[in-house]
Every structure is written in structure tokens, then in C-alpha cells.
CSV table of C-alpha atoms in Angstrom, one decimal:
chain,number,residue,atom,x,y,z
D,26,MET,CA,113.8,-12.7,-53.1
D,27,GLU,CA,112.0,-9.4,-52.2
D,28,ALA,CA,115.4,-7.9,-51.3
D,29,THR,CA,116.8,-9.2,-54.7
D,30,VAL,CA,113.9,-7.5,-56.5
D,31,ASP,CA,114.4,-4.2,-54.8
D,32,GLU,CA,118.1,-4.3,-55.5
D,33,LEU,CA,117.6,-5.2,-59.1
D,34,SER,CA,114.9,-2.5,-59.5
D,35,ASP,CA,117.4,0.1,-58.5
D,36,LEU,CA,120.1,-1.3,-60.8
D,37,PHE,CA,117.7,-1.5,-63.8
D,38,ALA,CA,116.4,2.0,-63.2
D,39,ARG,CA,119.9,3.4,-63.5
D,40,VAL,CA,121.1,1.2,-66.5
D,41,LEU,CA,118.2,0.3,-68.8
D,42,PRO,CA,117.4,3.9,-69.9
D,43,HIS,CA,120.8,4.0,-71.7
D,44,LEU,CA,120.2,0.8,-73.6
D,45,ASP,CA,118.2,0.1,-76.8
D,46,GLU,CA,115.5,-2.6,-77.0
D,47,ALA,CA,117.8,-5.5,-77.8
D,48,GLN,CA,120.3,-4.6,-75.2
D,49,LYS,CA,117.7,-4.3,-72.5
D,50,ARG,CA,116.4,-7.7,-73.3
D,51,LEU,CA,119.8,-9.4,-73.2
D,52,VAL,CA,121.0,-7.6,-70.0
D,53,VAL,CA,117.8,-8.5,-68.1
D,54,GLY,CA,117.8,-12.1,-69.6
D,55,GLY,CA,121.4,-12.6,-68.6
D,56,ILE,CA,120.7,-11.5,-65.0
D,57,ALA,CA,117.7,-13.8,-65.0
D,58,ARG,CA,119.9,-16.7,-66.1
D,59,ALA,CA,122.4,-15.9,-63.3
D,60,LEU,CA,119.6,-15.9,-60.7
D,61,GLY,CA,118.7,-19.5,-61.6
D,62,ARG,CA,115.3,-21.0,-60.7
D,63,GLY,CA,112.6,-18.2,-60.7
D,64,GLY,CA,115.1,-15.8,-62.2
D,65,ASN,CA,112.9,-14.9,-65.2
D,66,THR,CA,110.0,-13.9,-62.9
D,67,CYS,CA,112.2,-11.9,-60.6
D,68,ALA,CA,114.0,-10.1,-63.3
D,69,ALA,CA,110.7,-9.3,-65.1
D,70,LYS,CA,109.2,-7.8,-62.0
D,71,ALA,CA,112.3,-5.7,-61.2
D,72,SER,CA,112.9,-4.4,-64.7
D,73,GLY,CA,109.3,-3.8,-65.8
D,74,LEU,CA,109.7,-5.9,-68.9
D,75,SER,CA,107.3,-8.7,-69.8
D,76,ARG,CA,108.2,-12.2,-68.7
D,77,ASN,CA,108.1,-13.3,-72.3
D,78,THR,CA,110.7,-10.7,-73.2
D,79,VAL,CA,112.9,-11.7,-70.3
D,80,THR,CA,112.6,-15.4,-71.3
D,81,LYS,CA,113.5,-14.5,-74.9
D,82,GLY,CA,116.6,-12.7,-73.7
D,83,HIS,CA,117.5,-15.7,-71.4
D,84,ASN,CA,117.2,-18.1,-74.3
D,85,GLU,CA,119.3,-15.9,-76.5
D,86,ILE,CA,122.0,-15.8,-73.9
D,87,GLU,CA,121.8,-19.6,-73.6
D,88,ALA,CA,122.1,-20.0,-77.4
D,89,GLY,CA,125.2,-17.8,-77.5
D,90,VAL,CA,123.8,-14.8,-79.4
D,91,THR,CA,126.3,-12.9,-81.5
D,92,PRO,CA,126.7,-9.0,-81.4
D,93,SER,CA,124.5,-7.2,-84.0
D,94,GLY,CA,123.6,-3.7,-84.8
D,95,ARG,CA,119.9,-4.6,-85.2
D,96,VAL,CA,117.4,-3.8,-82.5
D,97,ARG,CA,114.9,-6.3,-83.8
D,98,ALA,CA,115.3,-9.5,-85.6
D,99,PRO,CA,114.8,-9.4,-89.4
D,100,GLY,CA,111.2,-9.0,-90.1
D,101,GLY,CA,110.4,-7.8,-86.6
D,102,GLY,CA,108.2,-4.8,-85.9
D,103,ASP,CA,105.0,-3.5,-87.5
D,104,ARG,CA,104.7,-3.6,-91.3
D,105,PRO,CA,104.7,-0.2,-93.1
D,106,ALA,CA,101.3,1.4,-93.7
D,107,ILE,CA,101.7,1.3,-97.5
D,108,VAL,CA,102.2,-2.5,-97.2
D,109,LYS,CA,99.2,-3.1,-94.9
D,110,GLN,CA,97.1,-0.8,-97.1
D,111,PRO,CA,97.7,-1.4,-100.8
D,112,GLY,CA,96.9,1.6,-102.9
D,113,LEU,CA,97.5,4.2,-100.2
D,114,LEU,CA,100.5,5.8,-101.8
D,115,ALA,CA,98.9,5.9,-105.2
D,116,ALA,CA,95.7,7.5,-103.7
D,117,LEU,CA,97.8,10.2,-101.9
D,118,ASP,CA,99.8,10.9,-105.0
D,119,ARG,CA,96.6,11.3,-107.0
D,120,LEU,CA,95.2,13.8,-104.5
D,121,ILE,CA,98.3,16.0,-104.3
D,122,GLU,CA,99.2,16.0,-108.0
D,123,PRO,CA,98.4,19.5,-109.4
D,124,THR,CA,97.1,18.1,-112.7
D,125,GLU,CA,94.5,16.1,-110.8
D,126,LEU,CA,93.4,19.1,-108.7
D,127,GLY,CA,92.1,20.7,-111.9
D,128,ASP,CA,89.7,17.9,-112.3
D,129,PRO,CA,86.2,19.1,-111.4
D,130,GLN,CA,85.6,15.7,-109.7
D,131,SER,CA,88.6,16.2,-107.4
D,132,ALA,CA,87.4,16.6,-103.8
D,133,LEU,CA,90.4,18.9,-103.1
D,134,ARG,CA,90.1,21.1,-106.1
D,135,TRP,CA,89.6,24.3,-104.2
D,136,THR,CA,91.0,23.4,-100.8
D,137,CYS,CA,94.3,23.9,-99.1
D,138,LYS,CA,96.5,20.8,-99.5
D,139,SER,CA,97.2,20.5,-95.8
D,140,THR,CA,98.1,17.1,-94.3
D,141,TYR,CA,94.9,17.2,-92.2
D,142,LYS,CA,92.6,17.6,-95.2
D,143,LEU,CA,94.5,15.1,-97.2
D,144,ALA,CA,94.3,12.6,-94.3
D,145,ALA,CA,90.5,13.3,-94.0
D,146,GLU,CA,90.0,12.6,-97.7
D,147,LEU,CA,92.0,9.4,-97.5
D,148,VAL,CA,90.0,8.3,-94.5
D,149,SER,CA,86.8,8.9,-96.5
D,150,GLU,CA,88.2,6.6,-99.1
D,151,GLY,CA,88.6,3.8,-96.5
D,152,PHE,CA,92.3,4.2,-95.6
D,153,GLU,CA,93.5,4.4,-92.0
D,154,VAL,CA,95.9,7.3,-91.9
D,155,SER,CA,96.8,10.3,-89.7
D,156,ALA,CA,98.1,13.7,-90.6
D,157,GLU,CA,101.6,12.7,-89.4
D,158,LEU,CA,101.5,9.6,-91.6
D,159,VAL,CA,100.5,11.7,-94.6
D,160,ARG,CA,103.4,14.1,-93.9
D,161,ARG,CA,105.9,11.2,-93.9
D,162,LEU,CA,104.4,9.7,-97.0
D,163,LEU,CA,104.6,13.0,-98.8
D,164,HIS,CA,108.3,13.2,-98.1
D,165,ASP,CA,108.7,9.7,-99.4
D,166,LEU,CA,107.0,10.8,-102.6
D,167,GLY,CA,109.4,13.7,-103.0
D,168,TYR,CA,107.1,16.5,-101.9
D,169,SER,CA,108.1,19.3,-99.6
D,170,LEU,CA,106.5,22.5,-98.3
D,171,GLN,CA,107.3,25.3,-100.7
D,172,ALA,CA,106.1,28.9,-101.3
D,173,PRO,CA,105.3,30.1,-104.9
D,174,ALA,CA,108.5,31.2,-106.6
D,175,LYS,CA,108.3,34.5,-108.6
D,176,VAL,CA,110.4,33.4,-111.6
D,177,LYS,CA,108.0,33.6,-114.5
D,178,ALA,CA,108.5,36.9,-116.3
D,179,GLY,CA,105.3,38.6,-117.5
D,180,ALA,CA,104.9,40.4,-120.7
D,181,THR,CA,107.7,42.9,-121.2
D,182,HIS,CA,108.0,46.0,-123.3
D,183,PRO,CA,110.1,45.4,-126.4
D,184,ASP,CA,112.2,48.5,-125.5
D,185,ARG,CA,112.8,47.5,-121.9
D,186,GLY,CA,116.5,46.9,-122.4
D,187,GLU,CA,117.1,50.0,-124.3
D,188,GLN,CA,115.2,52.1,-121.7
D,189,PHE,CA,117.5,50.7,-119.0
D,190,ASN,CA,120.5,51.7,-121.2
D,191,TYR,CA,119.1,55.2,-121.7
D,192,LEU,CA,118.4,55.6,-118.0
D,193,ASN,CA,121.8,54.4,-117.0
D,194,ASP,CA,123.6,56.7,-119.5
D,195,THR,CA,121.6,59.7,-118.3
D,196,VAL,CA,122.4,58.9,-114.7
D,197,GLY,CA,126.1,58.6,-115.5
D,198,LYS,CA,126.2,62.0,-117.3
D,199,PHE,CA,124.5,63.8,-114.3
D,200,LEU,CA,126.8,62.1,-111.8
D,201,ALA,CA,129.9,63.0,-113.8
D,202,SER,CA,128.9,66.6,-113.9
D,203,GLY,CA,128.1,66.7,-110.1
D,204,ASP,CA,124.4,67.3,-110.6
D,205,PRO,CA,122.0,65.7,-108.2
D,206,VAL,CA,120.4,62.3,-109.0
D,207,ILE,CA,117.7,60.9,-106.8
D,208,SER,CA,115.7,57.7,-106.9
D,209,ILE,CA,112.1,58.1,-105.5
D,210,ASP,CA,109.2,55.9,-104.6
D,211,THR,CA,106.4,55.5,-102.0
D,212,LYS,CA,106.9,52.7,-99.5
D,213,LYS,CA,104.1,50.4,-98.5
D,214,ARG,CA,101.5,52.0,-96.3
D,215,GLU,CA,101.9,51.1,-92.6
D,216,PRO,CA,99.0,51.1,-90.1
D,217,ILE,CA,99.5,53.5,-87.2
D,218,GLY,CA,98.8,51.9,-83.8
D,219,GLU,CA,99.8,49.0,-81.7
D,220,TYR,CA,99.9,46.4,-84.5
D,221,ALA,CA,102.4,43.7,-85.3
D,222,THR,CA,105.0,44.2,-88.0
D,223,PRO,CA,106.6,41.2,-89.8
D,224,GLY,CA,109.8,39.9,-88.3
D,225,ARG,CA,111.3,39.3,-84.8
D,226,GLU,CA,113.6,41.1,-82.4
D,227,TRP,CA,115.4,40.1,-79.3
D,228,ASN,CA,113.4,40.4,-76.1
D,229,PRO,CA,113.7,38.9,-72.6
D,230,LYS,CA,112.5,35.3,-72.7
D,231,ASN,CA,108.7,34.9,-72.6
D,232,GLN,CA,108.2,38.7,-72.8
D,233,PRO,CA,107.1,39.4,-76.4
D,234,LEU,CA,105.9,42.8,-77.4
D,235,GLN,CA,102.2,42.9,-76.8
D,236,VAL,CA,100.1,44.2,-79.7
D,237,ARG,CA,96.5,44.1,-80.9
D,238,ASP,CA,95.2,40.8,-82.0
D,239,HIS,CA,93.5,42.3,-85.1
D,240,ASP,CA,94.7,44.9,-87.6
D,241,PHE,CA,91.5,46.8,-87.9
D,242,ALA,CA,92.1,50.5,-88.5
D,243,ASP,CA,91.9,52.7,-85.4
D,244,ARG,CA,88.6,54.7,-85.9
D,245,ASP,CA,89.8,57.4,-83.6
D,246,LEU,CA,92.5,58.3,-86.1
D,247,GLY,CA,90.0,58.7,-88.9
D,248,ASP,CA,91.7,59.4,-92.2
D,249,HIS,CA,95.1,59.5,-90.4
D,250,SER,CA,95.1,55.8,-89.6
D,251,LYS,CA,97.9,54.9,-92.0
D,252,ALA,CA,101.4,56.3,-92.6
D,253,ILE,CA,102.5,56.9,-96.1
D,254,PRO,CA,106.3,57.1,-96.4
D,255,HIS,CA,107.6,58.7,-99.5
D,256,GLY,CA,111.3,58.1,-100.0
D,257,ILE,CA,114.1,60.0,-101.8
D,258,TYR,CA,117.5,58.3,-102.2
D,259,ASP,CA,120.5,60.5,-103.1
D,260,ILE,CA,122.5,58.0,-105.3
D,261,ALA,CA,125.8,59.8,-105.2
D,262,ASN,CA,125.9,60.5,-101.5
D,263,ASN,CA,124.2,57.3,-100.2
D,264,GLN,CA,121.7,59.4,-98.2
D,265,GLY,CA,118.0,58.9,-97.7
D,266,TRP,CA,115.1,61.3,-97.1
D,267,VAL,CA,111.6,60.1,-96.1
D,268,THR,CA,108.5,62.3,-95.8
D,269,VAL,CA,105.7,60.5,-93.9
D,270,GLY,CA,102.2,61.6,-95.0
D,271,VAL,CA,98.9,60.5,-93.5
D,272,THR,CA,96.2,61.1,-96.1
D,273,HIS,CA,96.7,60.1,-99.8
D,274,ASP,CA,99.6,59.2,-102.0
D,275,THR,CA,99.1,61.7,-104.8
D,276,GLY,CA,101.4,63.5,-107.3
D,277,GLU,CA,101.2,66.6,-105.2
D,278,PHE,CA,102.4,64.7,-102.1
D,279,ALA,CA,105.3,63.1,-104.0
D,280,VAL,CA,106.4,66.5,-105.4
D,281,ASN,CA,106.1,68.2,-102.0
D,282,SER,CA,108.4,65.5,-100.6
D,283,ILE,CA,111.0,66.4,-103.2
D,284,ARG,CA,110.4,70.1,-102.5
D,285,GLN,CA,111.1,69.6,-98.8
D,286,TRP,CA,114.2,67.6,-99.5
D,287,TRP,CA,115.6,70.2,-101.9
D,288,SER,CA,114.8,73.2,-99.7
D,289,THR,CA,116.5,71.5,-96.7
D,290,ILE,CA,119.5,69.8,-98.3
D,291,GLY,CA,119.7,70.7,-102.0
D,292,PRO,CA,121.3,74.2,-102.0
D,293,LYS,CA,123.9,73.2,-99.4
D,294,ARG,CA,124.9,69.9,-101.0
D,295,PHE,CA,124.6,71.1,-104.6
D,296,PRO,CA,125.2,74.9,-104.6
D,297,THR,CA,126.0,75.2,-108.3
D,298,ALA,CA,123.3,72.8,-109.6
D,299,THR,CA,121.1,74.0,-112.4
D,300,ARG,CA,119.4,70.6,-113.1
D,301,LEU,CA,118.0,67.6,-111.2
D,302,LEU,CA,117.5,64.0,-112.4
D,303,ILE,CA,114.7,61.9,-110.9
D,304,THR,CA,114.5,58.1,-111.5
D,305,ALA,CA,111.1,56.7,-110.7
D,306,ASP,CA,108.7,53.8,-111.4
D,307,CYS,CA,106.2,53.9,-114.1
D,308,GLY,CA,103.2,53.7,-111.8
D,309,GLY,CA,101.9,55.1,-108.5
D,310,SER,CA,101.8,58.8,-107.6
D,311,ASN,CA,104.8,59.5,-109.9
D,312,SER,CA,103.4,57.7,-112.9
D,313,TYR,CA,104.4,58.9,-116.3
D,314,ARG,CA,100.7,59.1,-117.1
D,315,ALA,CA,99.8,61.1,-114.0
D,316,ARG,CA,99.0,64.7,-114.9
D,317,SER,CA,99.1,65.8,-111.2
D,318,TRP,CA,102.8,64.6,-111.0
D,319,LYS,CA,103.9,66.6,-114.0
D,320,TRP,CA,101.8,69.6,-113.0
D,321,HIS,CA,103.3,70.0,-109.6
D,322,LEU,CA,106.8,69.1,-110.9
D,323,ALA,CA,106.4,72.1,-113.2
D,324,GLU,CA,105.6,74.2,-110.2
D,325,LEU,CA,108.7,73.0,-108.4
D,326,ALA,CA,110.9,73.7,-111.4
D,327,ALA,CA,109.5,77.3,-111.5
D,328,GLU,CA,110.2,77.7,-107.8
D,329,THR,CA,113.7,76.4,-107.8
D,330,GLY,CA,114.9,77.4,-111.3
D,331,LEU,CA,116.0,73.9,-111.9
D,332,ASP,CA,115.6,71.9,-115.1
D,333,ILE,CA,114.0,68.7,-113.7
D,334,THR,CA,114.5,65.6,-115.8
D,335,THR,CA,112.6,62.4,-115.1
D,336,CYS,CA,113.5,58.9,-116.4
D,337,HIS,CA,111.0,56.2,-115.6
D,338,TYR,CA,111.9,52.5,-115.2
D,339,PRO,CA,110.1,50.4,-117.8
D,340,PRO,CA,106.8,48.8,-116.8
D,341,GLY,CA,107.2,45.8,-114.5
D,342,THR,CA,110.7,46.6,-113.4
D,343,SER,CA,110.1,48.6,-110.1
D,344,LYS,CA,112.4,46.2,-108.2
D,345,TRP,CA,115.4,47.6,-110.0
D,346,ASN,CA,114.7,51.1,-108.6
D,347,LYS,CA,117.7,51.7,-106.4
D,348,ILE,CA,115.6,53.1,-103.5
D,349,GLU,CA,114.0,49.7,-103.0
D,350,HIS,CA,117.2,47.9,-102.1
D,351,ARG,CA,119.3,50.8,-100.8
D,352,LEU,CA,116.8,52.5,-98.5
D,353,PHE,CA,113.4,50.9,-98.1
D,354,SER,CA,114.8,47.4,-97.3
D,355,PHE,CA,116.9,48.7,-94.5
D,356,ILE,CA,114.0,50.7,-93.0
D,357,THR,CA,111.9,47.6,-93.0
D,358,MET,CA,114.6,45.6,-91.2
D,359,ASN,CA,115.0,48.4,-88.7
D,360,TRP,CA,111.4,48.3,-87.4
D,361,ARG,CA,110.8,44.5,-87.8
D,362,GLY,CA,109.0,43.0,-84.9
D,363,ARG,CA,108.0,46.3,-83.5
D,364,SER,CA,104.7,48.3,-83.4
D,365,LEU,CA,104.3,51.7,-84.9
D,366,PRO,CA,102.0,53.4,-82.4
D,367,ASP,CA,102.3,57.0,-83.8
D,368,ILE,CA,103.9,59.1,-86.4
D,369,ALA,CA,106.6,60.2,-84.0
D,370,THR,CA,107.8,56.6,-83.5
D,371,ILE,CA,107.8,56.0,-87.2
D,372,ILE,CA,109.9,59.1,-87.8
D,373,GLU,CA,112.4,58.1,-85.1
D,374,LEU,CA,112.7,54.5,-86.5
D,375,ILE,CA,113.2,55.7,-90.0
D,376,ALA,CA,115.8,58.3,-89.0
D,377,ALA,CA,117.7,55.7,-86.9
D,378,THR,CA,118.2,53.6,-90.0
D,379,THR,CA,121.9,53.2,-90.9
D,380,THR,CA,124.1,50.6,-92.7
D,381,GLN,CA,127.7,49.6,-92.6
D,382,THR,CA,128.2,51.2,-96.0
D,383,GLY,CA,127.4,54.6,-94.5
D,384,LEU,CA,123.7,55.1,-95.3
D,385,THR,CA,122.1,57.9,-93.3
D,386,VAL,CA,118.4,58.9,-93.4
D,387,GLU,CA,116.5,62.0,-92.4
D,388,ALA,CA,112.7,61.8,-91.9
D,389,ILE,CA,110.0,64.4,-91.4
D,390,GLU,CA,106.2,64.3,-91.2
D,391,ASP,CA,103.8,65.9,-93.6
D,392,LEU,CA,100.3,66.4,-92.0
D,393,ASN,CA,98.9,68.3,-95.0
D,394,THR,CA,95.8,67.0,-96.6
D,395,TYR,CA,96.2,65.7,-100.2
D,396,ASN,CA,92.9,65.2,-102.1
D,397,THR,CA,92.3,62.7,-104.9
D,398,GLY,CA,90.3,63.1,-108.0
D,399,LEU,CA,91.6,66.6,-108.9
D,400,LYS,CA,91.3,67.6,-112.6
D,401,TYR,CA,94.1,69.3,-114.6
D,402,ASP,CA,92.4,70.8,-117.6
D,403,SER,CA,94.1,70.3,-121.0
D,404,PRO,CA,94.4,73.9,-122.1
D,405,ALA,CA,96.5,74.8,-119.0
D,406,TYR,CA,98.2,71.4,-118.8
D,407,ASP,CA,99.3,71.7,-122.5
D,408,GLN,CA,101.1,74.9,-121.7
D,409,LEU,CA,103.5,73.3,-119.1
D,410,PRO,CA,107.1,73.6,-120.1
D,411,ILE,CA,107.6,69.8,-120.7
D,412,GLU,CA,110.2,68.8,-123.2
D,413,PRO,CA,109.9,65.1,-124.2
D,414,HIS,CA,113.2,63.4,-125.0
D,415,HIS,CA,113.9,61.9,-128.4
D,416,TRP,CA,113.8,58.4,-126.9
D,417,HIS,CA,110.4,57.4,-125.5
D,418,GLY,CA,109.3,60.9,-124.6
D,419,GLU,CA,106.5,59.5,-122.4
D,420,TRP,CA,109.2,57.9,-120.1
D,421,ASN,CA,111.9,60.5,-120.4
D,422,TYR,CA,111.2,64.2,-120.3
D,423,THR,CA,112.6,67.4,-118.9
D,424,ILE,CA,110.5,70.1,-117.3
D,425,HIS,CA,112.0,73.6,-117.5
D,426,PRO,CA,111.4,76.5,-115.2
D,427,THR,CA,109.7,78.4,-117.9
D,428,LYS,CA,108.2,77.6,-121.3
D,429,ARG,CA,110.9,77.6,-124.0
D,430,SER,CA,110.3,78.8,-127.5
D,431,THR,CA,110.7,76.1,-130.3
């Protein structure tokens, strides 16, 4: 019998892993039946199944069991938790429902609705649950993990649509005449140093880029711990320009970025241009309310001899600014999953940004210091050669090289 047990053990080790619960029981029970007297004990010992299970399989073979797709007999197996614990599903639904979370008596009013915290609260109410069970029950209730969706529009200006039309018409006229049209904005500040950036890139297996475990600013860099990329997108030529500053995002910094772009590229690309159109957001360093922006823009107009027109996007519509999805989004993808240890690396990554549609980008650094809190007195500011347009002159205006008589 020992030899039989050893032989069967080898057979069962090779065959049983490929069978489900019912199939194992019937195969071992059938072999036990073939062995005759003492077969149930021998087969149980060789297979590792309990003697009761082998006997059950033996009896099913004797009774002429018919093929079935079921693993267990009807009613077999453990009962569901919601059956054994009446009220469990209702208690979970009450905890997760947002309207209930506003109730001051709700234990989870100000807590994250994680499966672990939900499970802990249910346990405190007398239920026997785990975080995994809570996860399965939430799916049964129709819940899923979701991030907030930005779909609710905030308050909009009543002239938003008309401003879009005016801006588009103005852009069309400039492009038709061959005059330069640029979209500008300041990209999100980036910490300089060995810090993680969002996203992933291909690396040898188990060899991720090693960066700092915290994003605290590098004190050794002082005020130069963050990079401030100011972008210019040439709409007609699908070309980008980025000036990377290190101090503050001011109106002077934004205008100086335009100055560097124009002095480097403008006269060559637009040799006959007498005017320039800038499309910009309503806020930030190029805000239509910022005196520093218009002050330094007037200086640039005087230096270049250009009539500089600015059309601002209506409040709350910055995502429609072309530079966001035609330049900045590709720069972000180009350095995803990398660190930005110094300005030189940032410049190289920005300049290496290209697209299949032909986008090219130039990038330079601007290590000048730009101070905040500067005042621009009204008497001098009022003398700037700013001509508001007939339609929303605060959003649409032209700055001439010199003051024009009215």
C-alpha cells in the first residue's frame, strides 16, 4: 500500500492543480473506488484531501453523478456577508452618501472616505468587515473611485462671447497682413534641484531615477530656488520662445521676455512689421490691471517703434490661450518623470521640445533680478501713449511708440 500511496502522490501532484474543486473530488473519489477496500484512506493520504471529501467523491461516482458546470452543490459555500449581517449594506450606504456626510453627527464628516476608515467605522457599529469587503460592497452599490470633475462653470462676464469674437477678428486681421501675433503666459514655477516631476519615463527595470524624498526648497540657492518660464508662442509660424527667470514673475520680467524674443527673432522674421499683437490672460504678470505691464510695454514700443496691441482673454478663460495647449503642454510632456537639477538642464529640455506638427522652441535664461512692489505714479503713468479700443478698452488697447495728439 505504501508503494501505491507514493505512486498516487506523484500522479495527484501532476494532475490535481489543473482541476477545480468538484473535479478533484470526483477524480480522487473514482480512484479510491477503483482501489477497493481501504481505497478512501489511501487516496486521501496521497492527494492531501480530507477523507470525508474523498468519501463524498466516491459516493457521487457510485450514484452516477452527471456532468455539471457548478463547483459546489446548490447552496454550498459560505453565505454572503450582507446575508449573515443584516443592515450592513444600508449602514455602508449611509456612511458614504454625500448628503449624510454633511450631517454634524456623521462620524466621517471631515474624513477621507477610504475603505479602511469606512471599515473601522462599521466595526465600531458592531459589524465584522475588512477594507477589502468594503471595497467589494461599494462596487455592488454602484460606487467607484473618481476624481472631482471640473465641469461646473463659474460666474462668467456677460461680454465673454463678444470678447472672444473681437479677439479672433483682431488676430485674423493681423495674420492676414503678415504682422506678428504672439500668445504669451508664464508657466507654472518649477523647483530647481533633484526633485520629482509628475509622470514616468522608460528606464532599465528596477532602476528609477533617484531624487529627493521631500520637495523643500534648496536653501543654498536662496531666491533662485525656482525657475519661472515665461513663454511666447508665434501663432503663424508654430514656434515657441521661453525665457526662464529665477526671481519674480513681474510685468517687467514678462515684457523683457518679449523684448528678448523680438530682438533675436523679430526683425529677421518680420522685417516690414510696424505693429505687434499680443494675446494674453487677464491675470498674472501681464494682467490688464497691472500698471507695471503697461509701463514696460510702453518702453518696448518706444524702443522698437512698434504699435503694440494687447487683447486679453476674458476672466476665467485662460485655458483657451493658445500657448497653453500648443507650447506648455508639450514642454511638460518632454520633462515628465525627470528632475530639473539646474537652469541649464531646464533650458536644454525646453529647447528640445518638438512635435510632429513642426513645433520648435528656443529657450534662454534671464538671471536679472525683478523686484515686486514697485510703484508707478499716476502723473507719469497717465502720460503713457495708451489708446483704449472702442470695445472694452480695459481688455483691448494699443500702446504707440509716442504719445499721439487727439
